[in-house]
Tab-separated table of C-alpha atoms and ligand atoms in Angstrom:
chain	number	residue	atom	x	y	z
A	1	MET	CA	-74.972	35.075	5.591
A	2	ALA	CA	-78.937	35.028	5.203
A	3	LEU	CA	-81.951	35.667	7.273
A	4	VAL	CA	-85.302	34.125	6.064
A	5	ASP	CA	-88.768	34.475	7.709
A	6	HIS	CA	-91.048	31.624	8.734
A	7	THR	CA	-92.310	31.406	5.163
A	8	GLY	CA	-88.962	30.994	3.467
A	9	LYS	CA	-88.864	34.856	2.507
A	10	VAL	CA	-85.443	36.098	2.498
A	11	ILE	CA	-85.243	39.410	4.505
A	12	ASP	CA	-81.765	39.877	3.630
A	13	LEU	CA	-78.990	38.067	1.908
A	14	LEU	CA	-75.003	39.138	2.196
A	15	ALA	CA	-71.973	37.375	1.060
A	16	ALA	CA	-68.320	38.066	1.702
A	17	ASN	CA	-66.530	37.086	-1.583
A	18	GLN	CA	-62.818	36.265	-1.132
A	19	ASP	CA	-62.243	35.108	-4.642
A	20	PHE	CA	-59.496	37.929	-5.032
A	21	LEU	CA	-57.537	36.263	-2.413
A	22	HIS	CA	-57.208	33.095	-4.477
A	23	ARG	CA	-56.972	34.501	-7.930
A	24	LYS	CA	-53.179	34.363	-8.119
A	25	PHE	CA	-52.932	30.749	-7.121
A	26	GLY	CA	-55.586	29.973	-9.934
A	27	GLY	CA	-57.847	28.090	-7.583
A	28	ILE	CA	-59.043	28.060	-3.966
A	29	VAL	CA	-56.329	27.583	-1.366
A	30	PRO	CA	-58.255	25.790	1.369
A	31	GLU	CA	-56.214	27.421	4.330
A	32	ILE	CA	-56.612	30.759	3.060
A	33	ALA	CA	-60.394	30.261	2.769
A	34	SER	CA	-60.681	29.195	6.180
A	35	ARG	CA	-58.480	31.795	7.708
A	36	ASN	CA	-60.441	34.361	5.976
A	37	HIS	CA	-63.651	32.880	7.157
A	38	THR	CA	-62.644	33.522	10.796
A	39	LEU	CA	-62.143	36.973	9.903
A	40	THR	CA	-65.141	37.658	8.042
A	41	VAL	CA	-67.978	35.454	9.700
A	42	LEU	CA	-68.906	37.606	12.871
A	43	PRO	CA	-68.739	40.921	11.079
A	44	LEU	CA	-71.119	39.727	8.110
A	45	ILE	CA	-73.564	38.574	11.002
A	46	GLU	CA	-73.213	42.241	12.610
A	47	ASP	CA	-73.773	43.681	9.167
A	48	LEU	CA	-76.559	41.627	8.453
A	49	LEU	CA	-78.503	42.190	11.758
A	50	ALA	CA	-77.764	45.956	11.392
A	51	ARG	CA	-79.134	46.380	7.829
A	52	VAL	CA	-82.474	44.294	8.862
A	53	LYS	CA	-82.851	45.926	12.392
A	54	ILE	CA	-83.102	42.669	14.019
A	55	HIS	CA	-81.632	41.572	17.256
A	56	LEU	CA	-80.071	38.123	17.608
A	57	SER	CA	-82.557	37.275	20.456
A	58	GLU	CA	-85.291	37.430	17.882
A	59	ILE	CA	-84.037	34.559	15.875
A	60	ASP	CA	-85.526	31.215	16.353
A	61	GLY	CA	-82.766	28.857	14.930
A	62	ILE	CA	-79.399	28.858	13.282
A	63	ALA	CA	-78.598	26.802	10.253
A	64	VAL	CA	-75.268	26.268	8.795
A	65	THR	CA	-73.431	24.178	6.244
A	66	ALA	CA	-71.926	20.968	7.797
A	67	ARG	CA	-70.903	18.939	4.931
A	68	PRO	CA	-69.903	18.568	2.161
A	69	GLY	CA	-66.952	20.598	1.500
A	70	LEU	CA	-63.445	22.079	2.715
A	71	ILE	CA	-63.151	20.949	6.269
A	72	GLY	CA	-61.416	24.186	7.605
A	73	SER	CA	-64.167	26.347	6.115
A	74	LEU	CA	-66.947	23.953	7.518
A	75	MET	CA	-65.405	24.115	11.048
A	76	VAL	CA	-65.333	27.883	11.081
A	77	GLY	CA	-69.131	27.782	9.826
A	78	VAL	CA	-70.063	25.073	12.216
A	79	ILE	CA	-68.200	26.266	15.541
A	80	THR	CA	-69.794	29.796	15.096
A	81	ALA	CA	-73.406	28.428	14.441
A	82	LYS	CA	-73.046	25.980	17.668
A	83	THR	CA	-71.842	28.839	19.941
A	84	LEU	CA	-74.400	31.283	18.827
A	85	ALA	CA	-77.028	28.829	19.223
A	86	LEU	CA	-75.903	27.530	22.507
A	87	SER	CA	-75.569	31.166	23.812
A	88	LEU	CA	-79.037	32.054	22.675
A	89	ASN	CA	-80.604	28.815	23.566
A	90	ILE	CA	-82.046	28.060	20.360
A	91	PRO	CA	-81.741	25.043	17.889
A	92	PHE	CA	-78.825	24.737	15.826
A	93	ILE	CA	-79.451	22.900	12.383
A	94	ALA	CA	-76.371	21.186	10.350
A	95	ILE	CA	-77.337	21.414	6.850
A	96	ASN	CA	-75.935	19.349	3.809
A	97	HIS	CA	-74.609	21.863	1.137
A	98	LEU	CA	-76.354	20.140	-1.733
A	99	GLU	CA	-79.916	20.170	-0.142
A	100	GLY	CA	-79.654	23.775	0.115
A	101	HIS	CA	-79.017	23.891	-3.588
A	102	LEU	CA	-81.981	21.271	-4.289
A	103	LEU	CA	-84.369	23.440	-2.159
A	104	SER	CA	-83.345	26.848	-3.417
A	105	PRO	CA	-86.226	27.124	-6.013
A	106	PHE	CA	-88.574	27.907	-3.129
A	107	LEU	CA	-86.692	30.924	-2.136
A	108	HIS	CA	-88.169	34.139	-2.551
A	109	ASP	CA	-87.893	37.811	-1.696
A	110	ASP	CA	-88.962	41.659	-2.599
A	111	LYS	CA	-87.716	40.945	-6.261
A	112	THR	CA	-88.718	37.053	-6.724
A	113	PRO	CA	-92.301	35.862	-6.147
A	114	ALA	CA	-92.595	32.284	-4.297
A	115	THR	CA	-92.771	29.663	-7.246
A	116	SER	CA	-95.540	27.356	-7.885
A	117	LEU	CA	-93.087	24.260	-8.160
A	118	THR	CA	-94.064	21.312	-6.004
A	119	PHE	CA	-92.755	17.922	-5.281
A	120	PRO	CA	-91.735	15.656	-6.707
A	121	TYR	CA	-89.294	17.312	-9.240
A	122	LEU	CA	-85.738	16.663	-11.004
A	123	GLY	CA	-83.162	18.589	-9.830
A	124	MET	CA	-79.885	19.162	-11.632
A	125	LEU	CA	-77.186	20.602	-9.489
A	126	VAL	CA	-74.383	21.798	-11.424
A	127	SER	CA	-71.720	23.703	-9.618
A	128	GLY	CA	-67.698	23.849	-8.894
A	129	GLY	CA	-67.547	20.748	-6.946
A	130	HIS	CA	-70.856	18.731	-8.156
A	131	THR	CA	-72.728	17.556	-11.442
A	132	SER	CA	-75.527	15.502	-10.371
A	133	LEU	CA	-79.245	14.469	-11.207
A	134	TYR	CA	-81.759	13.848	-8.204
A	135	ARG	CA	-85.316	13.039	-8.003
A	136	VAL	CA	-86.535	15.379	-5.250
A	137	ASP	CA	-89.760	13.925	-3.730
A	138	GLY	CA	-89.553	16.370	-0.444
A	139	VAL	CA	-87.648	17.740	2.257
A	140	GLY	CA	-84.870	14.874	2.891
A	141	LEU	CA	-86.326	12.574	0.206
A	142	TYR	CA	-83.442	12.864	-2.335
A	143	GLN	CA	-82.531	9.992	-4.849
A	144	ARG	CA	-79.511	10.547	-6.709
A	145	LEU	CA	-80.291	9.401	-10.371
A	146	GLY	CA	-76.711	10.102	-11.727
A	147	ALA	CA	-73.451	12.152	-11.036
A	148	THR	CA	-69.938	13.039	-12.604
A	149	LEU	CA	-67.454	10.176	-12.673
A	150	ASP	CA	-64.579	12.709	-12.904
A	151	ASP	CA	-64.642	16.355	-12.944
A	152	ALA	CA	-67.689	18.649	-12.149
A	153	ALA	CA	-69.128	20.893	-15.119
A	154	GLY	CA	-67.938	24.000	-12.923
A	155	GLU	CA	-64.440	22.474	-12.524
A	156	ALA	CA	-64.585	21.628	-16.530
A	157	PHE	CA	-65.509	25.317	-17.228
A	158	ASP	CA	-62.555	26.565	-14.430
A	159	LYS	CA	-59.776	24.277	-16.016
A	160	PHE	CA	-60.485	25.484	-19.506
A	161	ALA	CA	-60.307	28.939	-18.370
A	162	LYS	CA	-56.760	28.366	-16.927
A	163	LEU	CA	-56.010	26.680	-20.062
A	164	LEU	CA	-56.502	29.939	-21.950
A	165	GLY	CA	-54.940	31.909	-19.184
A	166	LEU	CA	-58.057	33.529	-17.869
A	167	GLU	CA	-58.384	34.374	-14.257
A	168	TYR	CA	-60.249	32.109	-11.527
A	169	PRO	CA	-62.711	31.576	-11.114
A	170	GLY	CA	-63.022	31.118	-15.149
A	171	GLY	CA	-66.588	29.781	-15.539
A	172	ILE	CA	-67.905	33.272	-16.181
A	173	LYS	CA	-65.090	34.686	-18.194
A	174	VAL	CA	-65.691	31.560	-20.668
A	175	ASP	CA	-69.300	32.469	-20.901
A	176	GLN	CA	-68.600	36.046	-21.818
A	177	LEU	CA	-65.864	35.308	-24.310
A	178	ALA	CA	-68.195	32.777	-26.014
A	179	LYS	CA	-70.589	35.261	-26.572
A	180	GLN	CA	-68.190	36.950	-29.334
A	181	GLY	CA	-67.369	33.330	-30.772
A	182	ASN	CA	-68.655	30.793	-33.081
A	183	ARG	CA	-69.741	27.759	-31.516
A	184	ASP	CA	-69.272	25.276	-34.499
A	185	GLU	CA	-65.576	26.282	-35.132
A	186	TYR	CA	-64.114	23.397	-32.909
A	187	SER	CA	-65.485	20.050	-32.391
A	188	PHE	CA	-65.181	18.575	-29.007
A	189	PRO	CA	-66.250	15.013	-28.001
A	190	HIS	CA	-69.817	14.710	-26.201
A	191	SER	CA	-69.493	11.831	-23.591
A	192	TYR	CA	-72.731	10.396	-22.846
A	193	LEU	CA	-71.405	7.099	-21.317
A	194	GLY	CA	-74.180	5.032	-23.278
A	195	PRO	CA	-77.531	5.350	-24.424
A	196	GLY	CA	-79.603	6.636	-21.225
A	197	SER	CA	-76.773	6.802	-18.668
A	198	LEU	CA	-77.620	9.604	-16.089
A	199	ASP	CA	-73.808	9.963	-15.171
A	200	PHE	CA	-71.454	12.374	-16.517
A	201	SER	CA	-67.751	12.516	-17.579
A	202	PHE	CA	-65.877	15.517	-18.644
A	203	SER	CA	-62.202	14.169	-18.621
A	204	GLY	CA	-62.216	13.591	-22.346
A	205	LEU	CA	-63.359	16.860	-23.186
A	206	LYS	CA	-60.719	18.536	-20.846
A	207	THR	CA	-58.311	16.567	-22.626
A	208	ALA	CA	-59.296	17.192	-26.178
A	209	ALA	CA	-59.544	20.588	-25.219
A	210	LEU	CA	-55.854	20.450	-24.057
A	211	ARG	CA	-54.655	19.175	-27.520
A	212	THR	CA	-56.603	21.697	-29.531
A	213	VAL	CA	-55.197	24.363	-27.553
A	214	GLN	CA	-51.679	23.014	-27.789
A	215	SER	CA	-52.152	22.614	-31.537
A	216	ILE	CA	-52.536	26.737	-31.583
A	217	ALA	CA	-49.756	28.897	-31.982
A	218	PRO	CA	-49.204	30.865	-28.814
A	219	ASP	CA	-49.361	34.197	-30.607
A	220	GLN	CA	-52.831	33.060	-31.991
A	221	LEU	CA	-54.398	31.876	-28.903
A	222	GLU	CA	-55.972	35.269	-27.834
A	223	GLN	CA	-57.728	35.501	-31.223
A	224	LYS	CA	-58.799	32.188	-31.189
A	225	ARG	CA	-60.267	32.568	-27.371
A	226	PRO	CA	-63.783	33.195	-28.336
A	227	ASP	CA	-64.293	30.544	-30.728
A	228	LEU	CA	-62.946	27.946	-28.646
A	229	CYS	CA	-64.929	29.343	-25.311
A	230	ALA	CA	-68.205	28.854	-27.373
A	231	SER	CA	-67.488	25.529	-28.753
A	232	TYR	CA	-66.414	24.061	-25.368
A	233	GLN	CA	-69.095	25.640	-23.692
A	234	GLU	CA	-71.471	24.389	-26.329
A	235	THR	CA	-70.516	20.973	-25.652
A	236	ILE	CA	-71.033	20.850	-21.992
A	237	CYS	CA	-74.556	22.622	-22.573
A	238	GLN	CA	-75.375	20.138	-24.902
A	239	VAL	CA	-74.403	16.986	-22.570
A	240	LEU	CA	-76.204	18.599	-19.570
A	241	ILE	CA	-79.344	19.274	-21.214
A	242	ARG	CA	-79.505	15.865	-23.060
A	243	LYS	CA	-79.203	14.057	-19.657
A	244	LEU	CA	-81.418	16.201	-18.003
A	245	GLY	CA	-83.998	15.380	-20.827
A	246	TRP	CA	-83.192	11.456	-20.286
A	247	ALA	CA	-83.703	11.899	-16.648
A	248	CYS	CA	-87.357	13.565	-17.119
A	249	GLU	CA	-88.274	10.580	-19.673
A	250	GLN	CA	-87.033	7.979	-17.460
A	251	THR	CA	-88.630	9.214	-14.179
A	252	GLY	CA	-91.795	10.822	-15.839
A	253	LEU	CA	-91.321	13.894	-14.052
A	254	ARG	CA	-92.463	17.200	-15.809
A	255	GLN	CA	-91.031	19.566	-13.448
A	256	ALA	CA	-86.969	20.434	-13.567
A	257	VAL	CA	-84.900	22.342	-11.442
A	258	ILE	CA	-81.537	23.642	-12.475
A	259	THR	CA	-79.210	25.049	-9.811
A	260	GLY	CA	-75.605	25.575	-8.676
A	261	GLY	CA	-73.077	28.189	-9.900
A	262	VAL	CA	-73.291	26.640	-13.619
A	263	SER	CA	-76.605	27.606	-14.091
A	264	ALA	CA	-75.447	31.198	-14.363
A	265	ASN	CA	-74.183	30.179	-17.808
A	266	SER	CA	-76.152	32.035	-20.443
A	267	ARG	CA	-75.927	29.611	-23.000
A	268	LEU	CA	-76.949	26.749	-20.443
A	269	ARG	CA	-79.849	28.835	-19.762
A	270	GLU	CA	-80.722	29.261	-23.461
A	271	VAL	CA	-80.416	25.742	-24.502
A	272	ALA	CA	-82.482	24.649	-21.193
A	273	GLU	CA	-85.351	27.008	-22.010
A	274	VAL	CA	-85.417	25.699	-25.464
A	275	TRP	CA	-85.560	22.101	-24.527
A	276	ALA	CA	-88.278	22.563	-21.700
A	277	LYS	CA	-90.579	24.332	-24.091
A	278	ASN	CA	-90.206	21.761	-26.512
A	279	ALA	CA	-90.555	18.969	-24.152
A	280	GLY	CA	-93.371	20.428	-22.423
A	281	ILE	CA	-91.284	20.409	-19.237
A	282	GLN	CA	-91.810	23.127	-16.146
A	283	LEU	CA	-88.314	24.294	-15.876
A	284	VAL	CA	-87.167	26.455	-12.888
A	285	ILE	CA	-83.892	28.131	-12.772
A	286	PRO	CA	-83.865	30.443	-9.541
A	287	PRO	CA	-82.377	33.789	-9.778
A	288	LEU	CA	-78.639	33.879	-9.582
A	289	ARG	CA	-78.288	35.183	-6.095
A	290	PHE	CA	-80.189	32.084	-4.995
A	291	CYS	CA	-78.219	29.437	-7.545
A	292	THR	CA	-74.757	30.217	-6.646
A	293	ASP	CA	-73.499	29.521	-3.096
A	294	ASN	CA	-75.433	31.407	-0.609
A	295	GLY	CA	-76.618	31.539	2.733
A	296	ALA	CA	-80.171	31.943	1.935
A	297	MET	CA	-80.559	28.413	0.640
A	298	ILE	CA	-78.951	26.908	3.835
A	299	ALA	CA	-81.411	29.141	5.959
A	300	LEU	CA	-84.411	27.997	4.112
A	301	ALA	CA	-83.273	24.217	4.541
A	302	GLY	CA	-82.883	24.813	8.166
A	303	LEU	CA	-86.277	26.480	8.491
A	304	GLU	CA	-87.675	23.183	6.746
A	305	ARG	CA	-85.788	20.776	9.052
A	306	LEU	CA	-87.027	23.012	12.135
A	307	ASN	CA	-90.420	23.133	11.032
A	308	ARG	CA	-90.195	19.266	11.157
A	309	GLY	CA	-89.025	19.422	14.877
A	310	GLU	CA	-85.577	18.344	13.668
A	311	SER	CA	-82.321	19.734	15.104
A	312	SER	CA	-78.474	18.788	15.442
A	313	SER	CA	-76.727	17.975	18.389
A	314	GLN	CA	-73.875	20.045	19.765
A	315	SER	CA	-71.788	17.316	19.361
A	316	LEU	CA	-72.130	16.985	15.434
A	317	ALA	CA	-68.812	17.300	13.494
A	318	PRO	CA	-68.605	18.663	10.045
A	319	ALA	CA	-67.497	16.325	7.317
A	320	PRO	CA	-65.732	16.935	3.857
A	321	ARG	CA	-68.336	14.349	2.246
A	322	SER	CA	-71.814	13.922	2.466
A	323	LEU	CA	-73.353	11.135	4.873
A	324	ALA	CA	-75.312	8.284	3.642
A	325	GLU	CA	-78.433	9.437	5.519
A	326	ASP	CA	-78.302	12.532	3.641
A	327	GLN	CA	-79.269	10.493	0.402
A	328	LEU	CA	-77.168	13.390	-1.260
B	401	KG4	O1	-72.509	26.591	-6.801
B	401	KG4	P1	-71.169	27.283	-6.894
B	401	KG4	O2	-71.259	28.737	-6.731
B	401	KG4	O3	-70.063	26.756	-5.805
B	401	KG4	C1	-69.626	25.371	-5.804
B	401	KG4	O4	-70.656	24.778	-4.786
B	401	KG4	O5	-68.857	25.104	-6.430
B	401	KG4	O6	-70.528	27.202	-8.309
B	401	KG4	C2	-69.330	27.683	-8.592
B	401	KG4	C3	-68.891	27.262	-10.123
B	401	KG4	C4	-67.490	27.712	-10.423
B	401	KG4	O7	-66.882	26.310	-10.814
B	401	KG4	C5	-67.930	28.934	-11.332
B	401	KG4	O8	-66.824	28.916	-12.458
B	401	KG4	C6	-68.948	28.254	-12.137
B	401	KG4	O9	-69.818	27.872	-10.908
B	401	KG4	N1	-69.687	29.468	-12.909
B	401	KG4	C7	-70.231	29.462	-14.368
B	401	KG4	C8	-70.591	30.567	-14.361
B	401	KG4	N2	-70.796	31.229	-13.342
B	401	KG4	C9	-70.240	30.555	-12.498
B	401	KG4	N3	-69.826	28.390	-14.973
B	401	KG4	C10	-70.132	28.872	-16.381
B	401	KG4	N4	-70.499	29.674	-16.820
B	401	KG4	C11	-70.899	30.795	-15.879
B	401	KG4	N5	-71.697	31.980	-16.349
B	402	ZN	ZN1	-72.542	24.934	-4.067
């Protein structure tokens, strides 16, 4: 839940994390997620408004994620946003979640100044549900250049973490353990899908990792975890950045953005920064609070749409997938 002003400055940003409810199931349980959203959505709005001392009547529009995602959770958000907009007689703006991620480099607040980034740029979205490369020519002008054919990068991290007996969401734990490990200890397959391909595939890596882990005696596993994590993480990072490089070469774009939860990965940031420096690319990785799923990026996308005179109909339905017109 977030409030942004007319310049895109984040006035405040709150999140109601519910990972602890899903942890014992090893992943997100959709029904638990949406039930919990019904509990937290209004208190979170009240909390936010109280913190910033702003009354609902001072708000010019309400943006909400309408797709893609888990339908139950989307329904809670969309119905709440529609109802509030209707009762306040202000526009309601349905946003594609992926657009929020791609526009997140423009978010700024008291801690982070506004970026000098301009359109067009290359956007790499790496999250729990997506691994895609886009050419971003402006708000609403997206061209998908490539995407994963199977698992998303975040999913590849989380499944590997589960295999090692680490708690959900495991991406961050793999990152932490990898810091004490040797990334050359194990060799995992790098899937490039042919020279210059901008698509991704992580299923071969997942299978190879499973075989490797199965070949290790159970009583040895804990001790080998850091090396396993470092080697596995390195494979994902090398593939992601190699493809980002190819995308820059193929499009001629000199600015690149990495966003989505996996951009939190410390090794990915390291590899990306070295690559950008060598290739002469202006690289923007928004601060973590704007990269992982957050309300501010949706509010900003809503602001941009509103500035263009766009809003959504009260009859709009949430959807589990992107629509063709989203270009996302
Ligand atoms: O963008 P996001 O917050 O939510 C989605 O839209 O999916 O991304 C969440 C994903 C999860 O798969 C999580 O494990 C991964 O981002 N993640 C990480 C790290 N922090 C979060 N993966 C690797 N290293 C991290 N430090
Ligand atoms: Zn996301």
